[in-house]
Coordinates of C-alpha atoms (C1' of nucleotides) in Angstrom, one line a residue:
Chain A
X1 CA 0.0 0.0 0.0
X2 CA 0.9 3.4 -0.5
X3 CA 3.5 3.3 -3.1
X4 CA 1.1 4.9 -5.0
X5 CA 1.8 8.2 -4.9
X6 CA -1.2 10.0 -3.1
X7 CA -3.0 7.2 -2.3
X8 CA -4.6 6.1 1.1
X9 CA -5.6 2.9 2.2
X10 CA -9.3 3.5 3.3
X11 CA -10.2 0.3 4.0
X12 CA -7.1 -2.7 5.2
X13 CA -9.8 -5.1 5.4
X14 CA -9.4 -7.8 2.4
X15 CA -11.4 -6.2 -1.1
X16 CA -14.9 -8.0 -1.1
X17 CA -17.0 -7.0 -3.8
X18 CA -14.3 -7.2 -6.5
X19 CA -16.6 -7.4 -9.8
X20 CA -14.4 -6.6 -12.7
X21 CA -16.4 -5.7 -15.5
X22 CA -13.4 -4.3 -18.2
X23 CA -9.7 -4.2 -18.6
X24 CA -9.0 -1.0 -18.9
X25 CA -12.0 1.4 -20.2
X26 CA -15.7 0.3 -20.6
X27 CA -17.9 -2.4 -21.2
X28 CA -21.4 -3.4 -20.7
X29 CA -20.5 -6.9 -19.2
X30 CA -21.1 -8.0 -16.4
X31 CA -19.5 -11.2 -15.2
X32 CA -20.5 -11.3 -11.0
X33 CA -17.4 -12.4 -9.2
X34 CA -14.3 -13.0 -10.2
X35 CA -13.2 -15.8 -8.2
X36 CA -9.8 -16.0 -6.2
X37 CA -9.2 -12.5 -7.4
X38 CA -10.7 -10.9 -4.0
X39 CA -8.5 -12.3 -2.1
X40 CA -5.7 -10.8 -3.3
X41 CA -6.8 -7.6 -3.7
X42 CA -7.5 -4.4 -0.7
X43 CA -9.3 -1.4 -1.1
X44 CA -7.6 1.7 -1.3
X45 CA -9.0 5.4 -1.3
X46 CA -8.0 8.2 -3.8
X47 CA -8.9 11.1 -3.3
X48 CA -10.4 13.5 -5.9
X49 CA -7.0 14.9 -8.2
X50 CA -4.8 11.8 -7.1
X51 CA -2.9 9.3 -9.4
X52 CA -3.1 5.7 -9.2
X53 CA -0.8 5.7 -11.9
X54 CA 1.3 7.4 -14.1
X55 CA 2.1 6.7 -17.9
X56 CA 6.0 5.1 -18.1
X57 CA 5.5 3.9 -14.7
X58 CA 6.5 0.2 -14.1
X59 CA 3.1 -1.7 -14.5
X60 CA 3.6 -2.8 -10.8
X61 CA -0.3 -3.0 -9.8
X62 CA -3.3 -4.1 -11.7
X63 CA -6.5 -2.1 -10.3
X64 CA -10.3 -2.9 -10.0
X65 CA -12.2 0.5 -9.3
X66 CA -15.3 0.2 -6.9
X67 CA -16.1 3.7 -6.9
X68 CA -15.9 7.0 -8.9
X69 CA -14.6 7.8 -11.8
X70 CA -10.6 7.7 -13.1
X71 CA -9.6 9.2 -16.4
X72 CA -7.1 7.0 -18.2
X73 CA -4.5 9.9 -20.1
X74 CA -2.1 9.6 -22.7
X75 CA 0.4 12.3 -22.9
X76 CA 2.4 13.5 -26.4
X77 CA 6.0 14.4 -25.8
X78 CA 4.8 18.2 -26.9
X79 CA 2.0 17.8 -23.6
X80 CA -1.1 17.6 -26.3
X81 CA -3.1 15.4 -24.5
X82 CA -5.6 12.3 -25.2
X83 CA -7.6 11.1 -23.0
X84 CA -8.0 6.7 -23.9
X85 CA -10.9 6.7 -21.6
X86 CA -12.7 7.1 -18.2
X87 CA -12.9 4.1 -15.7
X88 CA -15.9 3.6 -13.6
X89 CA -16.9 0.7 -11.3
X90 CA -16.8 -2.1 -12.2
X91 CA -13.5 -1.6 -14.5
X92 CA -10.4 -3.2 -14.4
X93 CA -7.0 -1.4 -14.9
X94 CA -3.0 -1.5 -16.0
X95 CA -3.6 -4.7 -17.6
X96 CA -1.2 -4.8 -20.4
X97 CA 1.8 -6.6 -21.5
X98 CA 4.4 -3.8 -21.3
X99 CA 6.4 -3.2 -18.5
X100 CA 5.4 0.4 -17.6
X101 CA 2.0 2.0 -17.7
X102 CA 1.1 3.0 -21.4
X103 CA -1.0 6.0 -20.1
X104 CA -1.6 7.9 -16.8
X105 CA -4.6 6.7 -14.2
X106 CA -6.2 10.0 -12.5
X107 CA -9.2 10.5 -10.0
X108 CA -11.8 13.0 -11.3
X109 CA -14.0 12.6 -8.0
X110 CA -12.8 10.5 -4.4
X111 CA -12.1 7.2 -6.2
X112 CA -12.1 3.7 -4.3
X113 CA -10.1 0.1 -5.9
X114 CA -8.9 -2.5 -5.7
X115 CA -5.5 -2.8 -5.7
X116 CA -3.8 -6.1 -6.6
X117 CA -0.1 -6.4 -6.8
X118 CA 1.2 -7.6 -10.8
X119 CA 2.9 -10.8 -9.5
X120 CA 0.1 -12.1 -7.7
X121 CA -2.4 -11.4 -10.3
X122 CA -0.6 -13.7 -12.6
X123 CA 0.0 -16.1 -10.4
X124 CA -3.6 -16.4 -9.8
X125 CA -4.8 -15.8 -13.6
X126 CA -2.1 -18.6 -14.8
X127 CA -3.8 -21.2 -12.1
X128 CA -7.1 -19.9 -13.1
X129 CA -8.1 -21.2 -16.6
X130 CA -11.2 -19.9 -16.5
X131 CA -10.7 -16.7 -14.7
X132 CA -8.3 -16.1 -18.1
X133 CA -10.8 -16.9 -20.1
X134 CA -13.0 -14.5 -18.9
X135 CA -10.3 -11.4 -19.2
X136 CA -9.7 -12.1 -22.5
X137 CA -12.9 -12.5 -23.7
X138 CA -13.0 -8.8 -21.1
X139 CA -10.3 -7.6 -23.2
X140 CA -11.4 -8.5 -27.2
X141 CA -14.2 -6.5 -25.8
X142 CA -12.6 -3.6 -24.6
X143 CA -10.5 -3.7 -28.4
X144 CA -14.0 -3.5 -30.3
X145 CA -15.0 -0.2 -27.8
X146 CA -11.4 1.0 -29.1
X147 CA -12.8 0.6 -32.6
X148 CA -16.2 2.4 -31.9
X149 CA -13.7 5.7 -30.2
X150 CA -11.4 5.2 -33.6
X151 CA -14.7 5.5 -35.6
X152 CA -15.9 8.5 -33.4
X153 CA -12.9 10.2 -33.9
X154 CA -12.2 9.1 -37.5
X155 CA -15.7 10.0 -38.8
X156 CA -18.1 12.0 -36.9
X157 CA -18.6 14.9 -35.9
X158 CA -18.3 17.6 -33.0
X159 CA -22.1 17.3 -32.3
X160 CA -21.9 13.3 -32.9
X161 CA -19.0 13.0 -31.0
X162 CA -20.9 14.7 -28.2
X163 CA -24.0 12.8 -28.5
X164 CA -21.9 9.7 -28.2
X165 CA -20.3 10.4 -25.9
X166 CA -23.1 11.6 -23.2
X167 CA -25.0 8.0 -24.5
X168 CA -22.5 6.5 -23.5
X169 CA -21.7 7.5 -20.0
X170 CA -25.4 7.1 -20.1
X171 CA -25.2 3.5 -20.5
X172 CA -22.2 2.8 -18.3
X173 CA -24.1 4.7 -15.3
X174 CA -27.4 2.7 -16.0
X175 CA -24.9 -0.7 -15.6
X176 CA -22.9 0.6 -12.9
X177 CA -26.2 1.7 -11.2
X178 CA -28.8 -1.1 -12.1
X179 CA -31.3 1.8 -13.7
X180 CA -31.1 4.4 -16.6
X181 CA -31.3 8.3 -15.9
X182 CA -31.5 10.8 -18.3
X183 CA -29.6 12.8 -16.0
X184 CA -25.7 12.1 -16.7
X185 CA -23.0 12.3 -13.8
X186 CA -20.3 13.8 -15.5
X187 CA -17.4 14.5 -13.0
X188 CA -14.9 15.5 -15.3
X189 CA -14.1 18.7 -16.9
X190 CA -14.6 20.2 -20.3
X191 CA -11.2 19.9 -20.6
X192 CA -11.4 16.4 -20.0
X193 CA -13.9 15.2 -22.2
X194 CA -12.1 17.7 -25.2
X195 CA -9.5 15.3 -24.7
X196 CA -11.5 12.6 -25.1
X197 CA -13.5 13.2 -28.2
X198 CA -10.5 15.0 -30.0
X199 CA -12.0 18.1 -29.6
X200 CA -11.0 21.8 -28.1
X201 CA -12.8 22.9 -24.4
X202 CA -14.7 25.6 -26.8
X203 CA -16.2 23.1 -28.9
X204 CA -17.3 21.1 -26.1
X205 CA -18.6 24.1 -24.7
X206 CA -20.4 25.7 -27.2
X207 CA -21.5 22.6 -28.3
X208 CA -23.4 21.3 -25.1
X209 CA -24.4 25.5 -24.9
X210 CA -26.3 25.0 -28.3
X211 CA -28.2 21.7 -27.4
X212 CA -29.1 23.4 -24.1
X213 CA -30.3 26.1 -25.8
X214 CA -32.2 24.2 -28.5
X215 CA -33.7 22.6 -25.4
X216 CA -32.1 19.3 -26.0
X217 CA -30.6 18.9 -22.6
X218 CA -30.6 20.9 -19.4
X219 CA -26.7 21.5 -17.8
X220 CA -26.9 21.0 -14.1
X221 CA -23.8 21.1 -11.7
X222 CA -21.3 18.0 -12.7
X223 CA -23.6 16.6 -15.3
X224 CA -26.3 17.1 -17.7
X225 CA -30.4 16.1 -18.3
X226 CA -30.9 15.0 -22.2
X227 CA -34.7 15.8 -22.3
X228 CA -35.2 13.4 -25.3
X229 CA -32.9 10.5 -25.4
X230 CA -33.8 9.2 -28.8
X231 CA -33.1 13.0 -30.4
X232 CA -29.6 12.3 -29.0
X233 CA -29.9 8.8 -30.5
X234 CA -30.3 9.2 -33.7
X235 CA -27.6 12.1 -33.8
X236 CA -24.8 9.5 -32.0
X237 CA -25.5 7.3 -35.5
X238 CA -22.2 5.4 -35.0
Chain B
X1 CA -15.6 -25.2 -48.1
X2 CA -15.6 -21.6 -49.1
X3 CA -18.5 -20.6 -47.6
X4 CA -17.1 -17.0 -47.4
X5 CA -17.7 -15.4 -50.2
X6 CA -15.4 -14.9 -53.2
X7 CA -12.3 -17.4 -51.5
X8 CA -10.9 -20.1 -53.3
X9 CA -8.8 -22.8 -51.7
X10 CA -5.3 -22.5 -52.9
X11 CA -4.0 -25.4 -50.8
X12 CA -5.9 -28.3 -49.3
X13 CA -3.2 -29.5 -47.2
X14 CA -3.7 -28.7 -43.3
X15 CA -1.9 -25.1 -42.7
X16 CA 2.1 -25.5 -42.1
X17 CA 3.1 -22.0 -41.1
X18 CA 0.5 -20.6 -39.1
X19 CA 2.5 -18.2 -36.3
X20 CA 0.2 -16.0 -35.2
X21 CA 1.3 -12.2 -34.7
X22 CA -1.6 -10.7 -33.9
X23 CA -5.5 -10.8 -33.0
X24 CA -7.1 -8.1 -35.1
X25 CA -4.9 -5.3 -36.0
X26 CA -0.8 -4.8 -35.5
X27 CA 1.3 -5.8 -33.5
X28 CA 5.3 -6.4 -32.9
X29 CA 5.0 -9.4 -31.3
X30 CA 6.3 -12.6 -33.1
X31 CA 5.4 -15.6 -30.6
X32 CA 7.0 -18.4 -33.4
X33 CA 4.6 -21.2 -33.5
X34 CA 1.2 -21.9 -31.3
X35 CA 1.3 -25.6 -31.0
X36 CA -2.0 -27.0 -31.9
X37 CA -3.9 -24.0 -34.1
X38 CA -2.0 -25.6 -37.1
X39 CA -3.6 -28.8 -36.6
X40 CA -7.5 -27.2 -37.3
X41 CA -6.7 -24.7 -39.6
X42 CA -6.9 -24.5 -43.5
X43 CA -4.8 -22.5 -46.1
X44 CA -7.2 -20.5 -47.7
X45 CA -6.4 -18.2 -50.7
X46 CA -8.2 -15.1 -51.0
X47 CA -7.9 -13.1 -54.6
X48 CA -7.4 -8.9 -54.6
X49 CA -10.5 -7.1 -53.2
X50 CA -12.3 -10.6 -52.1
X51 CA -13.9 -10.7 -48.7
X52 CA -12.8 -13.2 -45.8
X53 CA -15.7 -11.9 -43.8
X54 CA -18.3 -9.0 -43.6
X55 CA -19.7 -7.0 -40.7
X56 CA -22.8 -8.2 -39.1
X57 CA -22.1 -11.6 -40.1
X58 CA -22.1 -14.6 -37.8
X59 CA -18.4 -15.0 -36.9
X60 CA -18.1 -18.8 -37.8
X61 CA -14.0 -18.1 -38.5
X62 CA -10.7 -17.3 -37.0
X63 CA -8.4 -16.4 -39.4
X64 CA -4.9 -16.2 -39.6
X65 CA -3.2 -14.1 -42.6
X66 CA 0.1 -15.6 -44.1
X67 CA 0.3 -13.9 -47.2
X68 CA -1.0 -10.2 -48.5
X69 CA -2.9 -7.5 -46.4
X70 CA -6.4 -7.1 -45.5
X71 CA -8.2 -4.4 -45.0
X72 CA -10.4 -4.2 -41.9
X73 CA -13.2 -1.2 -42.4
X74 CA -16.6 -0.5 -40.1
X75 CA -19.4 1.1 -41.9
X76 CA -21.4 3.7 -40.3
X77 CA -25.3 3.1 -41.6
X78 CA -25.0 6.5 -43.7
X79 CA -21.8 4.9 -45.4
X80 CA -18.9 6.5 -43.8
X81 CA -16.1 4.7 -43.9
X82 CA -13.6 3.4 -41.2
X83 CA -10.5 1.8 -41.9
X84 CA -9.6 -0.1 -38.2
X85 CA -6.4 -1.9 -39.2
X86 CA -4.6 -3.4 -41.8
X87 CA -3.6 -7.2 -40.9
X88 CA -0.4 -8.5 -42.7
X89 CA 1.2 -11.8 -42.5
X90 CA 1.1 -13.3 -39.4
X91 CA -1.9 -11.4 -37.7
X92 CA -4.7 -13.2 -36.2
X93 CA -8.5 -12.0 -37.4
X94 CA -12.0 -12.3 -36.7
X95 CA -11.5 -13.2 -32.9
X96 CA -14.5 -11.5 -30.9
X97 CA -16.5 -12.0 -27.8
X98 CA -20.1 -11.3 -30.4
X99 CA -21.6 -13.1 -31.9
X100 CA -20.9 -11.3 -35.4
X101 CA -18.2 -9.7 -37.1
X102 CA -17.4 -6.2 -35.5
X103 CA -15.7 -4.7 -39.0
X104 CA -15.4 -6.4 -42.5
X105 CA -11.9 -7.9 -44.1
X106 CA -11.0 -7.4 -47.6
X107 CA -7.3 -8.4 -49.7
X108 CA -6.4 -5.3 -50.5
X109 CA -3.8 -7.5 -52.5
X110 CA -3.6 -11.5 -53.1
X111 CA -3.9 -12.9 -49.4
X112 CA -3.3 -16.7 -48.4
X113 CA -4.9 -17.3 -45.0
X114 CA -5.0 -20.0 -42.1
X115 CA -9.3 -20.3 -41.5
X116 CA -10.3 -21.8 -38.4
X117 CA -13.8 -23.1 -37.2
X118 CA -14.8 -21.1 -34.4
X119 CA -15.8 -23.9 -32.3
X120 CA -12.6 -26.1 -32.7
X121 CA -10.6 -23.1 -32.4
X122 CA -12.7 -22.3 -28.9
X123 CA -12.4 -25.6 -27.6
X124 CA -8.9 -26.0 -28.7
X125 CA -7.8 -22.8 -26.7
X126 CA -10.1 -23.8 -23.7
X127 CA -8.2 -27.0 -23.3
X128 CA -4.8 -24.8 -23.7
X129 CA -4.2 -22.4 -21.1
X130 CA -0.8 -21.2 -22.3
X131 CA -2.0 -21.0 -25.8
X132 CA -5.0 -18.4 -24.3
X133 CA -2.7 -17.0 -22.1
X134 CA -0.9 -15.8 -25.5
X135 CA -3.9 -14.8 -26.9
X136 CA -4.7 -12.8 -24.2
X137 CA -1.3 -10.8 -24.2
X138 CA -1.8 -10.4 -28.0
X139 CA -5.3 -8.9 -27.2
X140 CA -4.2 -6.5 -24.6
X141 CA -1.2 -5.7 -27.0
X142 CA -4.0 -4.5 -29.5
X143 CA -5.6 -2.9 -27.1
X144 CA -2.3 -0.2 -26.2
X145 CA -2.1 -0.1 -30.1
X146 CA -5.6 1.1 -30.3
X147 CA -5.1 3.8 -28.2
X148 CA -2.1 4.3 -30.6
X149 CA -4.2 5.0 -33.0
X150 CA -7.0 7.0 -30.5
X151 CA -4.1 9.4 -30.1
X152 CA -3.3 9.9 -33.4
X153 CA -6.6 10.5 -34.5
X154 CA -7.9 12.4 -32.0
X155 CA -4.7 14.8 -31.8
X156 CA -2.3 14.5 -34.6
X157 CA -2.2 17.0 -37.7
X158 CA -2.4 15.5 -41.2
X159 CA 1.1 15.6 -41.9
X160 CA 2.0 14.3 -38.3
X161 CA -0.4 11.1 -39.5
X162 CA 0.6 10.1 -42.7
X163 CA 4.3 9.9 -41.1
X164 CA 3.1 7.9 -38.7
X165 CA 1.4 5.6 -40.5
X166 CA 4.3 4.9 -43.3
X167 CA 6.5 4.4 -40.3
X168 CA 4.0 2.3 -39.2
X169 CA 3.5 0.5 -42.4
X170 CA 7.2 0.0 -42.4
X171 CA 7.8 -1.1 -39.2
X172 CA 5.2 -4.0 -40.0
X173 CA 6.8 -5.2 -43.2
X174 CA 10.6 -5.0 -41.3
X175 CA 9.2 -7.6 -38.9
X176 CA 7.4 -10.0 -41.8
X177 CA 10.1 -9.5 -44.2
X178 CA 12.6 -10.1 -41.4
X179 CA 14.9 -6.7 -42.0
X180 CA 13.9 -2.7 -42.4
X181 CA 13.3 -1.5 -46.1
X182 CA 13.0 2.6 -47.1
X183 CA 10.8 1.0 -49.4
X184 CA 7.5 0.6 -48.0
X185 CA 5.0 -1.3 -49.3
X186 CA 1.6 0.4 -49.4
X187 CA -1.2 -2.1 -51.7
X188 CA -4.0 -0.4 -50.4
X189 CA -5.7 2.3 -52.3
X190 CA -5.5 6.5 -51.1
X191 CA -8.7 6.2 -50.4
X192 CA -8.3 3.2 -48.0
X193 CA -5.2 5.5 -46.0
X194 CA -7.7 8.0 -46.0
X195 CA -10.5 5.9 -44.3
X196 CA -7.8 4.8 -41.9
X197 CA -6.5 8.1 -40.6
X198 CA -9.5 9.7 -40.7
X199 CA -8.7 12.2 -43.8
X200 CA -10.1 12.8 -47.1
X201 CA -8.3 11.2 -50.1
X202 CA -7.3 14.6 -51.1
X203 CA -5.8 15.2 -48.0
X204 CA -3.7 12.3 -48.1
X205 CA -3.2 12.6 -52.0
X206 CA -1.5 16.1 -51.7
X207 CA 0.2 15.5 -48.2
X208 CA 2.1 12.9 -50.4
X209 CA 2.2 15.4 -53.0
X210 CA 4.2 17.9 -50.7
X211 CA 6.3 15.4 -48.9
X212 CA 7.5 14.3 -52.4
X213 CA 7.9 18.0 -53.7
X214 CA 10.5 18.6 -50.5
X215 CA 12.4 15.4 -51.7
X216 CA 11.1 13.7 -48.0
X217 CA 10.2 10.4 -49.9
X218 CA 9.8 8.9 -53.3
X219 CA 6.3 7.9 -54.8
X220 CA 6.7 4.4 -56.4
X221 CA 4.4 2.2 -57.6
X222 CA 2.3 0.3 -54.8
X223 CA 4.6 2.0 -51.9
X224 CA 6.9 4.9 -51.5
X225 CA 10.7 5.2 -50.4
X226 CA 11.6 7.5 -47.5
X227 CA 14.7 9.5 -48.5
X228 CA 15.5 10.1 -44.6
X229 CA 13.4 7.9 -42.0
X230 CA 14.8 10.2 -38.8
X231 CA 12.8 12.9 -40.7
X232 CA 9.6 10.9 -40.6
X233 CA 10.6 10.2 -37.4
X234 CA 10.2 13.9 -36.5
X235 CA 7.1 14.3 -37.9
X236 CA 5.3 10.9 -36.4
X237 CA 6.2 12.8 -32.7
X238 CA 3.6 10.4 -31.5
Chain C
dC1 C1' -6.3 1.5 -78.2
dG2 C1' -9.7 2.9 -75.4
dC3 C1' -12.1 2.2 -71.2
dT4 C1' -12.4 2.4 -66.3
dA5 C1' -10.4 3.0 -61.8
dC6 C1' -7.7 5.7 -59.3
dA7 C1' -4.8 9.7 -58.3
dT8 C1' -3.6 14.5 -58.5
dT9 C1' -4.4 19.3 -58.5
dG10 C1' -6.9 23.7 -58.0
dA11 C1' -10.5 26.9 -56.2
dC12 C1' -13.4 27.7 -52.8
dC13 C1' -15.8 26.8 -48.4
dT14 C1' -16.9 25.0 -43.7
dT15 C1' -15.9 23.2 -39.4
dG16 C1' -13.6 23.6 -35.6
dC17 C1' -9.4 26.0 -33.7
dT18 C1' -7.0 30.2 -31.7
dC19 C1' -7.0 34.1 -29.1
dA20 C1' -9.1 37.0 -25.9
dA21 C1' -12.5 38.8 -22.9
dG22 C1' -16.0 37.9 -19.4
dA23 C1' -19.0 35.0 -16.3
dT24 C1' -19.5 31.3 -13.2
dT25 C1' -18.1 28.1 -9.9
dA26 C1' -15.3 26.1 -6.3
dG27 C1' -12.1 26.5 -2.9
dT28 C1' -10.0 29.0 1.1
dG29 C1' -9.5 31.8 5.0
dG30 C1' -11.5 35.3 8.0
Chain D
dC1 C1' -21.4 32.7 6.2
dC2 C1' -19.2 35.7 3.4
dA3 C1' -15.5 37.7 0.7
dC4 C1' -11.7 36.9 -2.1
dT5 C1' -9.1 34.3 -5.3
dA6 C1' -8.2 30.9 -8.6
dA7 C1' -9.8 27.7 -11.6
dT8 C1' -13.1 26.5 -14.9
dC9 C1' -16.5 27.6 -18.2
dT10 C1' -18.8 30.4 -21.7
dT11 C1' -19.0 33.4 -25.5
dG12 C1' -17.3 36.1 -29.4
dA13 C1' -14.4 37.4 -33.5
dG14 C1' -11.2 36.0 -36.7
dC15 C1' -8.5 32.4 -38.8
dA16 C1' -6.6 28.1 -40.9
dA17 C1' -6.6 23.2 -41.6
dG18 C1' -8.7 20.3 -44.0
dG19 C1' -13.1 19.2 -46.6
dT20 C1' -15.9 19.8 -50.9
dC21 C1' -16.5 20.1 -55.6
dA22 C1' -14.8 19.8 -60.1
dA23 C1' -11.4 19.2 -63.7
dT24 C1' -7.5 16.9 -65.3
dG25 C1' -3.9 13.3 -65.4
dT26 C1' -2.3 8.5 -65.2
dA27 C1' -2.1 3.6 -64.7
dG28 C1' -3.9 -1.0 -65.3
dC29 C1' -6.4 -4.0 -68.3
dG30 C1' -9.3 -6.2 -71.8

DNA sequence: CGCTACATTGACCTTGCTCAAGATTAGTGG
DNA sequence: CCACTAATCTTGAGCAAGGTCAATGTAGCG
């Protein structure tokens, strides 16, 4: 524990509702308990702003978040920035055959995971058959969500991209949550999500302003309401 | 056999030479032989601009390229266009957790593949935990270079792109081909590098244009030759 | 040789970026 | 709780990279 830098354990009990739902960005699975993986594992607290990683890193832990979001940042050597993708519960992290981190792990809001060390992971996954079946099948997954954000940024629009992107934290909170809102957590900045779509923060801005004032969605503090989720439907397309 | 459409068996003989590189897309990797795929699989030869498999169709097949490159592209439903990968000799294709093809595969040239029922191929890697344990690093391997190719598209200049994806191109055919070439091969058509970095065929057409006007490479047919790879090298940044 | 595909080039236009000025929100200390 | 500050967000004006449309050039192939 705490190697991490600004981490704090919260809890030093052993991790017991370990869930893993993705490798390292979203998915719509969900696969119950991983078995054997729990016990492995503690909880650990980050606060809002904190790292659970950093890109270049060695790829020392493998992470399950429980709560909050983490935004998952890949960094240029001239500091433009792309974000790969946002973590929520259920998601698994720093999977990956590299030996360092291929992008930085940040809390957006007070963030709990689990916290496994590498060794022991593999340990377990290489006695585990079937708990390795299940993280690759986790992981061809997470590649064809790759290909959708490819798509998004190869083909769509500023408006689509948008659209896609508040269905889709949409869907991830209606999975993580059991029940769909048309209200949208979004604890991450414009900045942030400009990352994310390949966009700049005005675009984003003036963007969501427009849809807000074509009464499409209502902004509220961290989030936004989409009054009509098939309008924003059939403007995602992709 | 040759229930995909437009393929023609070259070879009946079981497949000799199936090492597999890759599962959709690129990758460095070369893992030398994965000891019992050869024994299900089925050299397959696939004429220029035939299909090994479309989107939306029930993925019956794993395929393993030996010979040529395929195109992999996603349609949107009002016909853009999305170029996800190239696969070259060696790369694995068609392996998915749906039930259907995420993107189709076309030769973009002649192509000679290894074609593998889906259900030997599952139960074959279900009774093979090391074999799936290679899988699964070649799958989170994709994964970090998806986000290779996230980054480029959501924040790289068209210039900055089309260095980074001859480099790319020529990194590819210096592990196939066994040693680096200026040369680089390039069978696909502008259009198809367009599609694949998320530019218009002009774009790409008179980006070429330029770089060969400055004397930074040499437009030949089917490929171009780099007069100074550092300079590319520069440009890719990413 | 002539057809068809593909590639190149030019002129013009649009989307989204840049730069800059305010407005709002969040965080901090009194 | 409020005031002050810093960060974040919004909005506007102007600009530029890359897209669109259209014409021309070139290569492959029967």
């Amino acid at each position: 524990m705490g190697s991490t830098s600004c981490a704090h354990v919260r809890d030093p009990r052993e991790c017991e509702d370990c869930s893993a739902r993705s490798l390292s960005v979203c998915s719509a699975l969900d696969v119950g308990e991983l078995d054997g993986l729990h016990e492995i594992a503690r909880s650990t607290f980050y606060p809002n702003r904190s790292s659970l990683f950093r890109q270049g890193e060695p790829s020392e832990f493998v992470f399950n978040v429980t709560e909050g979001v983490v935004r998952l940042a890949r960094l240029l050597p001239d500091g433009r920035r792309q974000i790969v993708g946002f973590a929520m519960p259920g998601d698994f992290l720093g999977v990956s055959v590299h030996a360092t981190y291929g992008f930085s792990a940040d809390a957006v809001e007070d963030v709990a995971a689990c916290k496994f060390g590498r060794k022991a992971y593999e340990d377990l996954v290489a006695s585990k058959p079937h708990l390795l079946k299940r993280l690759h099948d986790f992981s061809a997954n997470e590649l064809s969500l790759a290909q959708d954000q490819i798509t998004l940024l190869g083909r769509c629009t500023a408006e689509e991209r948008i659209a896609s992107f508040l269905l889709h934290m949409r869907r991830r909170w209606a999975v993580v949550r059991g029940k769909p809102s048309v209200t949208v957590h979004l604890p991450m900045s414009r900045q942030d999500i400009a990352d994310f779509l390949g966009l700049t923060i005005e675009t984003v801005s003036r963007t969501i302003s427009r849809m807000a004032r074509d009464k499409e969605l209502t902004v509220v503090p961290h989030g936004v309401r989409l009054s009509d989720v098939r309008r924003f439907e059939q403007l995602a397309a992709a």
